[in-house]
XYZ file of C-alpha atoms in Angstrom:
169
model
C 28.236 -3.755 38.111
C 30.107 -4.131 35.383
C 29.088 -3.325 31.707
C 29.674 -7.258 30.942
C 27.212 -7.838 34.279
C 24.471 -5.440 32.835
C 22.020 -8.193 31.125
C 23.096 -10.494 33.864
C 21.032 -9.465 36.635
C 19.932 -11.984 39.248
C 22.612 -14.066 40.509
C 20.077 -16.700 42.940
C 18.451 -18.693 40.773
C 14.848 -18.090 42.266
C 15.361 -14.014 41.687
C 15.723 -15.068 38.216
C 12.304 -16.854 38.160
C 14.442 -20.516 38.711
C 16.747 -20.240 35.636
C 19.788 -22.071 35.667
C 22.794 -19.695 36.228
C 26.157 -20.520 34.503
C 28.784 -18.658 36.923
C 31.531 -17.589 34.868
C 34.680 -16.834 37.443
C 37.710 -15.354 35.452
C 41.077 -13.604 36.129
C 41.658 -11.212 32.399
C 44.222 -8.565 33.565
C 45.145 -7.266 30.507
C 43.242 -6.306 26.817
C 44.238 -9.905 25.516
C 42.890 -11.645 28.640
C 39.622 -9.592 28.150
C 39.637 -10.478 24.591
C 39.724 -13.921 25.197
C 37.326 -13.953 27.813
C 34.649 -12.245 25.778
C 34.943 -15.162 23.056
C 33.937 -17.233 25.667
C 31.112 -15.135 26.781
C 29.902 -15.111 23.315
C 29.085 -18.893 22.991
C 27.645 -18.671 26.478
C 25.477 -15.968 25.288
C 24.786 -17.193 21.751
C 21.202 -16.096 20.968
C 20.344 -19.713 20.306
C 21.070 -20.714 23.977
C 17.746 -19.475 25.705
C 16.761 -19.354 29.836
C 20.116 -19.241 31.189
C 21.772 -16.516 32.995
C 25.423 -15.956 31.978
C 26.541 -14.340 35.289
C 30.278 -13.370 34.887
C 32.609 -12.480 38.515
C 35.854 -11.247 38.263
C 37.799 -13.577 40.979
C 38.618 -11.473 43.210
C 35.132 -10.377 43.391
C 33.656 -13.932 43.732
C 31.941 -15.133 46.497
C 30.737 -18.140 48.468
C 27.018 -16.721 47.405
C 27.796 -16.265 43.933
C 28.984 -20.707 43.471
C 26.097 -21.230 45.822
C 23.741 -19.840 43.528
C 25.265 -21.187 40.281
C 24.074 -24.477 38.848
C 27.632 -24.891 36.670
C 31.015 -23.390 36.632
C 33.402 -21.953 33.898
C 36.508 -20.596 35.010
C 38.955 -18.825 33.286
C 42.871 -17.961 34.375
C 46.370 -17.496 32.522
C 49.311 -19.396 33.707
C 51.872 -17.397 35.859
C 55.046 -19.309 37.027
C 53.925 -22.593 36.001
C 50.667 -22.309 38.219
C 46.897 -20.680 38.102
C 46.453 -17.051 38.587
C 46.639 -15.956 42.208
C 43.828 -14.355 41.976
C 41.925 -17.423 40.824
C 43.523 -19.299 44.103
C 42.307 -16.906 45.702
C 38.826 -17.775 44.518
C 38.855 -21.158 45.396
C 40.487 -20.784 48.839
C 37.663 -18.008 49.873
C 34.906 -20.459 48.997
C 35.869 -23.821 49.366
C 35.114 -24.729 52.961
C 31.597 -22.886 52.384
C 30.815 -24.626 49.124
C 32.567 -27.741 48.021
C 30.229 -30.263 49.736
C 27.106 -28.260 48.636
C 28.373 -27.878 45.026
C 29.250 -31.353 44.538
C 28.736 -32.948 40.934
C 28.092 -29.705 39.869
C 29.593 -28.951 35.512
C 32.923 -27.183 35.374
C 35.163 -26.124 32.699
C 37.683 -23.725 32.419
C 39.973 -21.830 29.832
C 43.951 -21.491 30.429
C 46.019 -19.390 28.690
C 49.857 -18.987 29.104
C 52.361 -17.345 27.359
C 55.321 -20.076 27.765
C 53.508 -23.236 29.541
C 50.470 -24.359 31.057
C 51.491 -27.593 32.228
C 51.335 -26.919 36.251
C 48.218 -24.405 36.075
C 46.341 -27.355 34.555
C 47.102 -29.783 36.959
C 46.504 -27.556 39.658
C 42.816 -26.442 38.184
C 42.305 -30.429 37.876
C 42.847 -31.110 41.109
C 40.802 -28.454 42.888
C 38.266 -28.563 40.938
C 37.812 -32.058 42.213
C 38.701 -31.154 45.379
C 35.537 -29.340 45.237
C 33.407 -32.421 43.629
C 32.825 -30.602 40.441
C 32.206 -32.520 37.281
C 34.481 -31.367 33.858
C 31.781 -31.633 31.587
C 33.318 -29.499 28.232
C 37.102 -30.427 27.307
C 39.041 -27.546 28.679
C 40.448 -24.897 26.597
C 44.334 -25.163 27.802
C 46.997 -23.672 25.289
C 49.999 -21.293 24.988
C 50.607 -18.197 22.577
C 47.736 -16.342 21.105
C 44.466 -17.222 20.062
C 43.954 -18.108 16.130
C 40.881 -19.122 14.161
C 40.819 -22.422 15.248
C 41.533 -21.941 19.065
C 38.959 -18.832 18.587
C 36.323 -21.257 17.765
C 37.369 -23.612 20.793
C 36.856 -21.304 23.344
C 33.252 -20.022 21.770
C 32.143 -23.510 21.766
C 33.535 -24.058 25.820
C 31.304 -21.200 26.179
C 28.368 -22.167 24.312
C 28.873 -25.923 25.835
C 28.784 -25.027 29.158
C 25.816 -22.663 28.832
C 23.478 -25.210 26.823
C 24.300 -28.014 29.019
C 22.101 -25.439 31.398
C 19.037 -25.333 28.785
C 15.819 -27.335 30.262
C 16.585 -27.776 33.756
């Protein structure tokens, strides 16, 4: 378990006494990557967002389980080549037949960085994520270059979004 993972402990919602469990599936390969997926984690895990577990996968590491057990989805990948991270493919080709009729209607949202375009990695994370029935339910965080202020704030309120959509249920 990862550092990030440490206060995230019980990935099935009933281990975690039936809290809602935001699943946060990313592909952050380098210090910038990781930099921009901890603003994210940030608004998930603002202190003012209470009873929902923030539990964060690399995608590689993801599993069937782990988008069984999540109540939404946030999903974060650079562009490479004018299409989504392999390793986020990856993701959703090792759990789609398993999950996508389960998971249907489920939140999504994702973050997409590139450094020259993004235009192909979004439509590809549009169309499979409702290939897999999933509902977008924050505007996506989709942009090229590096993160400033105002992006900065963007992707903390995906995060917080997504995790206080979670907050009741």
């Amino acid at each position: 378990m990862s550092a990030i993972d440490a206060n995230d402990a019980g990935t099935d919602p009933g281990e975690a006494g039936g809290r809602p469990t935001l699943l946060v599936v990313h592909h952050s390969p380098t210090p910038k990557l990781e930099q921009l997926r901890d603003v994210v984690l940030s608004g998930a895990r603002h202190p003012e967002i209470e009873g929902v577990d923030v539990k964060v996968v690399e995608a590689l590491e993801a599993t069937a389980e782990d988008v069984l057990a999540a109540d939404a989805y946030l999903l974060g990948t650079t562009a490479n080549f004018g299409y989504i991270s392999g390793a986020m493919k990856h993701f959703f080709d090792s759990t789609f037949m398993e999950c996508h009729e389960v998971t249907k209607g489920r939140p999504v949202s994702w973050w997409i960085r590139g450094g020259k375009d993004v235009t192909g990695a979004v439509k590809a994370m549009r169309s499979i994520t409702t290939g897999f029935g999933w509902e977008v339910a924050a505007e996506p965080v989709e942009f090229v270059g590096d993160v400033d202020e105002e992006r900065e704030e963007s992707l903390i309120n995906l995060g917080g979004t997504m995790a206080a959509l979670l907050m009741g249920e």
